[in-house]
Short mmCIF file of C-alpha atoms in Angstrom, two decimals:
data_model
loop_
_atom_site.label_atom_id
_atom_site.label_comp_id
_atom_site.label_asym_id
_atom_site.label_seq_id
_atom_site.Cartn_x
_atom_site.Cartn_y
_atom_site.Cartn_z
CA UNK A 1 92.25 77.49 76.03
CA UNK A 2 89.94 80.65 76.72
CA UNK A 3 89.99 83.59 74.43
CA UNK A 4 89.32 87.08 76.06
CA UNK A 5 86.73 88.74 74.66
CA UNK A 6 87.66 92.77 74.20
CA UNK A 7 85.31 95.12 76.19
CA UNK A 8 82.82 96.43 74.16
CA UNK A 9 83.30 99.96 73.52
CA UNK A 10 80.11 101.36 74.74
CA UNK A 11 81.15 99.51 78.29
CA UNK A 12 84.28 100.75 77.85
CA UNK A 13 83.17 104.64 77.93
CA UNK A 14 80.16 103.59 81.15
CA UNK A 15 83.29 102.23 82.69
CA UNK A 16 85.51 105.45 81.98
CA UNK A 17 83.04 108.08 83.37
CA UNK A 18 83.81 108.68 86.96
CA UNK A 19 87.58 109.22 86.29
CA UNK A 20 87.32 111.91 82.79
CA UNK A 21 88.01 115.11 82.94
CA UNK A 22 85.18 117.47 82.19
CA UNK A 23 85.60 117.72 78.75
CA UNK A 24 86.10 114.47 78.05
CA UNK A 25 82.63 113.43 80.22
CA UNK A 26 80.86 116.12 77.67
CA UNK A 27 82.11 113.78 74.78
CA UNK A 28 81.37 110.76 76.31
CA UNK A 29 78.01 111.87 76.85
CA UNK A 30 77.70 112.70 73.19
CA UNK A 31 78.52 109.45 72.52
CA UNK A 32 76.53 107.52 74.65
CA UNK A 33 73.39 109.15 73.45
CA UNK A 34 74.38 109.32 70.29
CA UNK A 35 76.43 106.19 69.72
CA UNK A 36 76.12 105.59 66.46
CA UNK A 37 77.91 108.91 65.65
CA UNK A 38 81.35 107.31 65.93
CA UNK A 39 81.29 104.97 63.02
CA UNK A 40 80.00 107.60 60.33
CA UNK A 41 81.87 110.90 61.07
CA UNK A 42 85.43 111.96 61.68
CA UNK A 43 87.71 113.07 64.63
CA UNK A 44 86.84 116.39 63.52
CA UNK A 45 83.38 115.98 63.43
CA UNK A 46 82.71 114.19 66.65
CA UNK A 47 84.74 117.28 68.35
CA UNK A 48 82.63 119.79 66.58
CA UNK A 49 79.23 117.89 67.75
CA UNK A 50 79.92 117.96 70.87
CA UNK A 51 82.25 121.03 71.01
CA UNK A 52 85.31 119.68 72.57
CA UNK A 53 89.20 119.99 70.77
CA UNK A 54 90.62 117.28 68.83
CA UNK A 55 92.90 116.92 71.61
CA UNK A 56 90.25 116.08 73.94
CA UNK A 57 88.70 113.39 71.58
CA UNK A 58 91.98 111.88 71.01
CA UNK A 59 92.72 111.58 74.58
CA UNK A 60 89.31 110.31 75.30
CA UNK A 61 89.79 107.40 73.15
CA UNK A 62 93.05 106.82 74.36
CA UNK A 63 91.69 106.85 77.62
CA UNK A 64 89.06 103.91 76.94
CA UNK A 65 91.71 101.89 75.35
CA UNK A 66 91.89 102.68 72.11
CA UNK A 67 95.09 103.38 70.35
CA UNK A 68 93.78 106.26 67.89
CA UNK A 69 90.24 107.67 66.42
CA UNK A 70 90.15 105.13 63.96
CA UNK A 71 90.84 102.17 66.32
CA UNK A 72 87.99 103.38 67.92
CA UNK A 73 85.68 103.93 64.47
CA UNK A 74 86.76 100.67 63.59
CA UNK A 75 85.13 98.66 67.14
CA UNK A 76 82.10 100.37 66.55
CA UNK A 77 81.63 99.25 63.07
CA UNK A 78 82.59 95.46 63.87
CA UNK A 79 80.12 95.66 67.05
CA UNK A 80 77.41 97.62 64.54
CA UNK A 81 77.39 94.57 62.29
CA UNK A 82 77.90 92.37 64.69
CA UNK A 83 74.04 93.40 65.71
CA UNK A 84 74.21 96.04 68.67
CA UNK A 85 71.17 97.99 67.89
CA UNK A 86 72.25 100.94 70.30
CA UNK A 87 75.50 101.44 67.99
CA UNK A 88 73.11 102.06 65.20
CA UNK A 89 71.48 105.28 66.80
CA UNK A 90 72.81 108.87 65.55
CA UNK A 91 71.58 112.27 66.11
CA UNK A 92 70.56 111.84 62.55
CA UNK A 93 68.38 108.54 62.66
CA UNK A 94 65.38 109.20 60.40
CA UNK A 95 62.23 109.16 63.14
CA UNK A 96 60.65 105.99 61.20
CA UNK A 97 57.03 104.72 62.36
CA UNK A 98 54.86 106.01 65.13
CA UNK A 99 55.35 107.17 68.14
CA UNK A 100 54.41 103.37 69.59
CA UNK A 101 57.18 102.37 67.32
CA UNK A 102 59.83 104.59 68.43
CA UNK A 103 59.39 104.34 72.04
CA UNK A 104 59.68 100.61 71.66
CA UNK A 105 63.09 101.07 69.76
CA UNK A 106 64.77 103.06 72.67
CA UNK A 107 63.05 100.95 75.51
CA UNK A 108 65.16 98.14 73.77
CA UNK A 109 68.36 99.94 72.58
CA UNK A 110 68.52 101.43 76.40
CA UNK A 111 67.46 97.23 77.83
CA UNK A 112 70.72 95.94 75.76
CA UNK A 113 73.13 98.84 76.69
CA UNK A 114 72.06 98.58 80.60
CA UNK A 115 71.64 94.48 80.78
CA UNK A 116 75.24 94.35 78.67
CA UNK A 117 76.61 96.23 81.82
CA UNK A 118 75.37 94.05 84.59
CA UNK A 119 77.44 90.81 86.00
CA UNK A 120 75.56 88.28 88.14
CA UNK A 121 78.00 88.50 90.87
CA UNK A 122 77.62 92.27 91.32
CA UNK A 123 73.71 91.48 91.65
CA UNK A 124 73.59 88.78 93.87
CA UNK A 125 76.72 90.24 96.11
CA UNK A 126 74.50 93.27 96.78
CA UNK A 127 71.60 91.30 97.33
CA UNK A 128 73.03 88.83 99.74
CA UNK A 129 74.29 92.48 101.88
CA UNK A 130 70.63 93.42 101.55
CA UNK A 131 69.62 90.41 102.91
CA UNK A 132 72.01 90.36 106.02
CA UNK A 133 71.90 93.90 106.43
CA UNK A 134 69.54 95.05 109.98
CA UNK A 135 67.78 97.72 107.78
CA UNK A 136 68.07 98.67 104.07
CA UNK A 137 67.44 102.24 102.94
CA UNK A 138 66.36 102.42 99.52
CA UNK A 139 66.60 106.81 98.36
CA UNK A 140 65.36 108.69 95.56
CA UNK A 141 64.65 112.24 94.50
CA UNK A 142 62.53 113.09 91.65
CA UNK A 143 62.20 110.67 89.46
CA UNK A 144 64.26 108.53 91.08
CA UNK A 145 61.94 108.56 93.95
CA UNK A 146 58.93 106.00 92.11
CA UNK A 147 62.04 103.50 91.87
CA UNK A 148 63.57 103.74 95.74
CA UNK A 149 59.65 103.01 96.87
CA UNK A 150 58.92 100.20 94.25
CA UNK A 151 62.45 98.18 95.22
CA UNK A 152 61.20 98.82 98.71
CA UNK A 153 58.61 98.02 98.66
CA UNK A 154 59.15 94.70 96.84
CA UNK A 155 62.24 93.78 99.27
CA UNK A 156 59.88 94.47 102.46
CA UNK A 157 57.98 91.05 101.33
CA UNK A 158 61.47 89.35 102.69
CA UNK A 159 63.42 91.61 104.42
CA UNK A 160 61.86 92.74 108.21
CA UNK A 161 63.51 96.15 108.06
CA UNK A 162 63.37 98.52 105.01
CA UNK A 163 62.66 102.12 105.23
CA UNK A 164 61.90 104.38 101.95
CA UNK A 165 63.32 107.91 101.82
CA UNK A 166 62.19 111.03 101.96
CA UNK A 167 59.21 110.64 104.12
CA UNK A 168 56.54 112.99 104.13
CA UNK A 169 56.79 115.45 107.04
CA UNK A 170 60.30 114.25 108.13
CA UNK A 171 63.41 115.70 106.93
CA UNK A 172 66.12 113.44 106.16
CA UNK A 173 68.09 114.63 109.69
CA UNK A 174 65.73 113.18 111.17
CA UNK A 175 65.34 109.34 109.58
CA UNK A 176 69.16 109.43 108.70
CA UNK A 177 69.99 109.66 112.44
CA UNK A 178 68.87 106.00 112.78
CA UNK A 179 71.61 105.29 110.23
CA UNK A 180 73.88 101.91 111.12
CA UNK A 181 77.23 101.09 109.91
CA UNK A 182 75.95 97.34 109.61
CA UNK A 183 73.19 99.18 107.24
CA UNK A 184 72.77 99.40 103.10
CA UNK A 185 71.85 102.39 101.86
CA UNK A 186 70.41 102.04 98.19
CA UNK A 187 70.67 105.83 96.13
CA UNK A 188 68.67 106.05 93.05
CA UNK A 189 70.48 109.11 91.03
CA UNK A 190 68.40 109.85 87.75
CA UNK A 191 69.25 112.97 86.38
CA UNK A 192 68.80 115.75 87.01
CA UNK A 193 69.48 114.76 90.39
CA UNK A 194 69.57 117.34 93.01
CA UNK A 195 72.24 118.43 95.37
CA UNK A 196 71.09 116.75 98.77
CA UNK A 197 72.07 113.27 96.46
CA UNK A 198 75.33 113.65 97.38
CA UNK A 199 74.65 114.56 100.74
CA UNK A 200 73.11 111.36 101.57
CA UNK A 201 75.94 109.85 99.75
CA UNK A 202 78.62 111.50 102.08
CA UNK A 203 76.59 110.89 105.36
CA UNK A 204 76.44 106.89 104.19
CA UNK A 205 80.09 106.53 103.81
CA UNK A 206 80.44 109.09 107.22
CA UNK A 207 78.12 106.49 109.12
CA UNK A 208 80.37 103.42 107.51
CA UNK A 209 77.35 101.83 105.85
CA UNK A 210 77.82 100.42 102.52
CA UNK A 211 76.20 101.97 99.95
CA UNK A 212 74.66 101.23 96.04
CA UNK A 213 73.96 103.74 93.59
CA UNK A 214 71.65 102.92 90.30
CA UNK A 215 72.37 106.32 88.11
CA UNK A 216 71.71 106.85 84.40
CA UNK A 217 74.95 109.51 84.26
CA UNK A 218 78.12 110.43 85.20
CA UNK A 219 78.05 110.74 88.77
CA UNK A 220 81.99 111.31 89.41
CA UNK A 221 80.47 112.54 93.16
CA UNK A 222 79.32 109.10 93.71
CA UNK A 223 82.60 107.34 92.85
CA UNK A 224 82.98 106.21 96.41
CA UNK A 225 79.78 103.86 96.51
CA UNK A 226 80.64 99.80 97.21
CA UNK A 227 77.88 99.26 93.57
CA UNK A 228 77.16 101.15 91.03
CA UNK A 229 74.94 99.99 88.65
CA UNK A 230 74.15 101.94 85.41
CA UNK A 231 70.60 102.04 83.78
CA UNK A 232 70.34 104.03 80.32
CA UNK A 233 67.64 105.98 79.74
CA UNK A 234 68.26 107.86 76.05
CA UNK A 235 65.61 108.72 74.14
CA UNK A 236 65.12 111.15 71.24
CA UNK A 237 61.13 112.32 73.35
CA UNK A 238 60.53 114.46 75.70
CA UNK A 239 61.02 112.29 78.61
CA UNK A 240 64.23 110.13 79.68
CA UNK A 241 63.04 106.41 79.21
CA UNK A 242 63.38 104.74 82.33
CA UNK A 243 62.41 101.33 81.09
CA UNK A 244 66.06 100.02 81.92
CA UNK A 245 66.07 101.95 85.88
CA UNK A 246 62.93 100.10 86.30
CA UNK A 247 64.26 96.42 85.03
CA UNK A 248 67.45 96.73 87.39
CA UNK A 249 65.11 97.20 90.27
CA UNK A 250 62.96 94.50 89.45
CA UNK A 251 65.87 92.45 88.53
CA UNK A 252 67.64 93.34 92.22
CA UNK A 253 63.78 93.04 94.10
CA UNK A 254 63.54 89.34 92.43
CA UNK A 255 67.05 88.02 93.38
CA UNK A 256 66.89 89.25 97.21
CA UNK A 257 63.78 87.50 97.65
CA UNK A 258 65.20 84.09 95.72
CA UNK A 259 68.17 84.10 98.18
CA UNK A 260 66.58 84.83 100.92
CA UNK A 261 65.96 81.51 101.66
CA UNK A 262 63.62 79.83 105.04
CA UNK A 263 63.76 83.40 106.24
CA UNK A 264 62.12 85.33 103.40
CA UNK A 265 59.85 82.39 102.79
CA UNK A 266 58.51 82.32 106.60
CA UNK A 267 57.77 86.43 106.55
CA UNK A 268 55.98 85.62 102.77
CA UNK A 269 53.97 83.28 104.77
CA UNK A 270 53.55 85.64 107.77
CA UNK A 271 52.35 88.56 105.24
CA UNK A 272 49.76 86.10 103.28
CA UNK A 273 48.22 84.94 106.63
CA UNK A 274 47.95 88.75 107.74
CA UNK A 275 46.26 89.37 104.19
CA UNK A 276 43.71 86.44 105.13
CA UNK A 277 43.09 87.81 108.56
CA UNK A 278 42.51 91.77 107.25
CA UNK A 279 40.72 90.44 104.28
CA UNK A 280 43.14 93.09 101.95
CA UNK A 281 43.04 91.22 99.01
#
């Protein structure tokens, strides 16, 4: 006989996000960076952190699953002992050790929140699309831009076709019109991601390509995408820690080039024997 195994709750609120009202999506994000908050403080208190009602924190939990506040408190504690680092960060962890030291702490709290989110089947369906797709089209503005060309560039070692948007001197008008509803479209959305994101996600699902989005947010405007993988990237520095965004890409690079069987393997062989002839390497 298999027993179910309940949803843990930080899934539960990544799975929530593209359907909560606005208020609610404040509180969530509260609680995503700050996880930890909802064992140690109160109904009350969570509202006032993140400046929300009571009524929106009650219907927030409700809307995750949870029968009341406490329910909630309760799933956090058992999945705190249970060993989930990220439930142990709060706007109030002590900043313990060196700056080495902390960085390695979120790299790994954001690792186990993002890898706890991803299902083999999701990954290899979307890589097996790649692979049978005429062209791929891997986006990204901003930061998200590094992570479009280093997933394209790895899949171009297997798959004859990829292009890597935007291109210097072209506008997007211009590469976009090539656009084929046999196509994949891959749209890296890091915040703070601009407006033409959405664009490109509109003129994908116009053009009736299929489309993946990697974000580290809500992204509500990107509901309609066939994937949607979820990297976190929290981090008490400076700078969003994009450890996670860059494991999912390596992590999606790796399996399209494992399934992509006699193919891949004969344009690997066709790239090494170009490398011999140019002398590149």
């Amino acid at each position: 006989m298999t027993v179910s195994t309940p949803k843990p709750f930080l899934a539960r609120v990544s799975d929530a996000l593209p359907d909560l009202h606005p208020s609610e999506r404040k509180l969530a994000e509260l609680v995503l960076d700050f996880p930890g908050e909802m064992a140690g403080y109160t109904a009350t208190e969570i509202a006032e952190l993140a400046n929300v009602s009571n009524a929106t924190v009650s219907r927030f939990v409700r809307r995750i699953g949870y029968g009341s506040f406490d329910e909630a408190r309760r799933a956090v504690r058992d999945e705190q002992q249970a060993g989930t680092a990220l439930l142990r960060m709060s706007a109030d962890t002590p900043q313990s050790g060196g700056a080495v030291a902390r960085h390695l702490m979120a790299s790994q709290q954001n690792l186990e929140l993002t890898y706890g989110g991803l299902d083999d089947t999701v990954i290899d369906n979307l890589a097996e699309a790649m692979i049978a797709a005429p062209r791929v089209w891997f986006v990204g503005f901003r930061a998200g831009q590094s992570f479009a060309q280093y997933l394209g560039w790895q899949c171009s070692q297997v798959l004859p076709l990829v292009t890597v948007l935007p291109r210097a001197g072209e506008t997007l008008a211009e590469s976009f019109a090539s656009l084929d509803a046999r196509d994949v479209v891959f749209l890296v959305a890091l915040r703070r991601k601009p407006k033409l994101t959405q664009a490109v996600a509109e003129a994908t699902k116009q053009a009736g390509a299929a489309l993946a989005v990697l974000a580290d947010g809500p992204t509500p405007d990107l509901a309609g995408a066939d994937w949607h993988l979820t990297s976190a990237t929290s981090t008490t520095a400076p700078l969003m820690n994009h450890v996670s965004s860059m494991a999912v890409c390596n992590l999606i690079g790796a399996r399209i080039i494992e399934l992509s069987g006699a193919a891949g393997r004969a344009r690997m062989a066709a790239i090494e024997e170009s490398h011999r002839r140019f002398d590149e390497l």
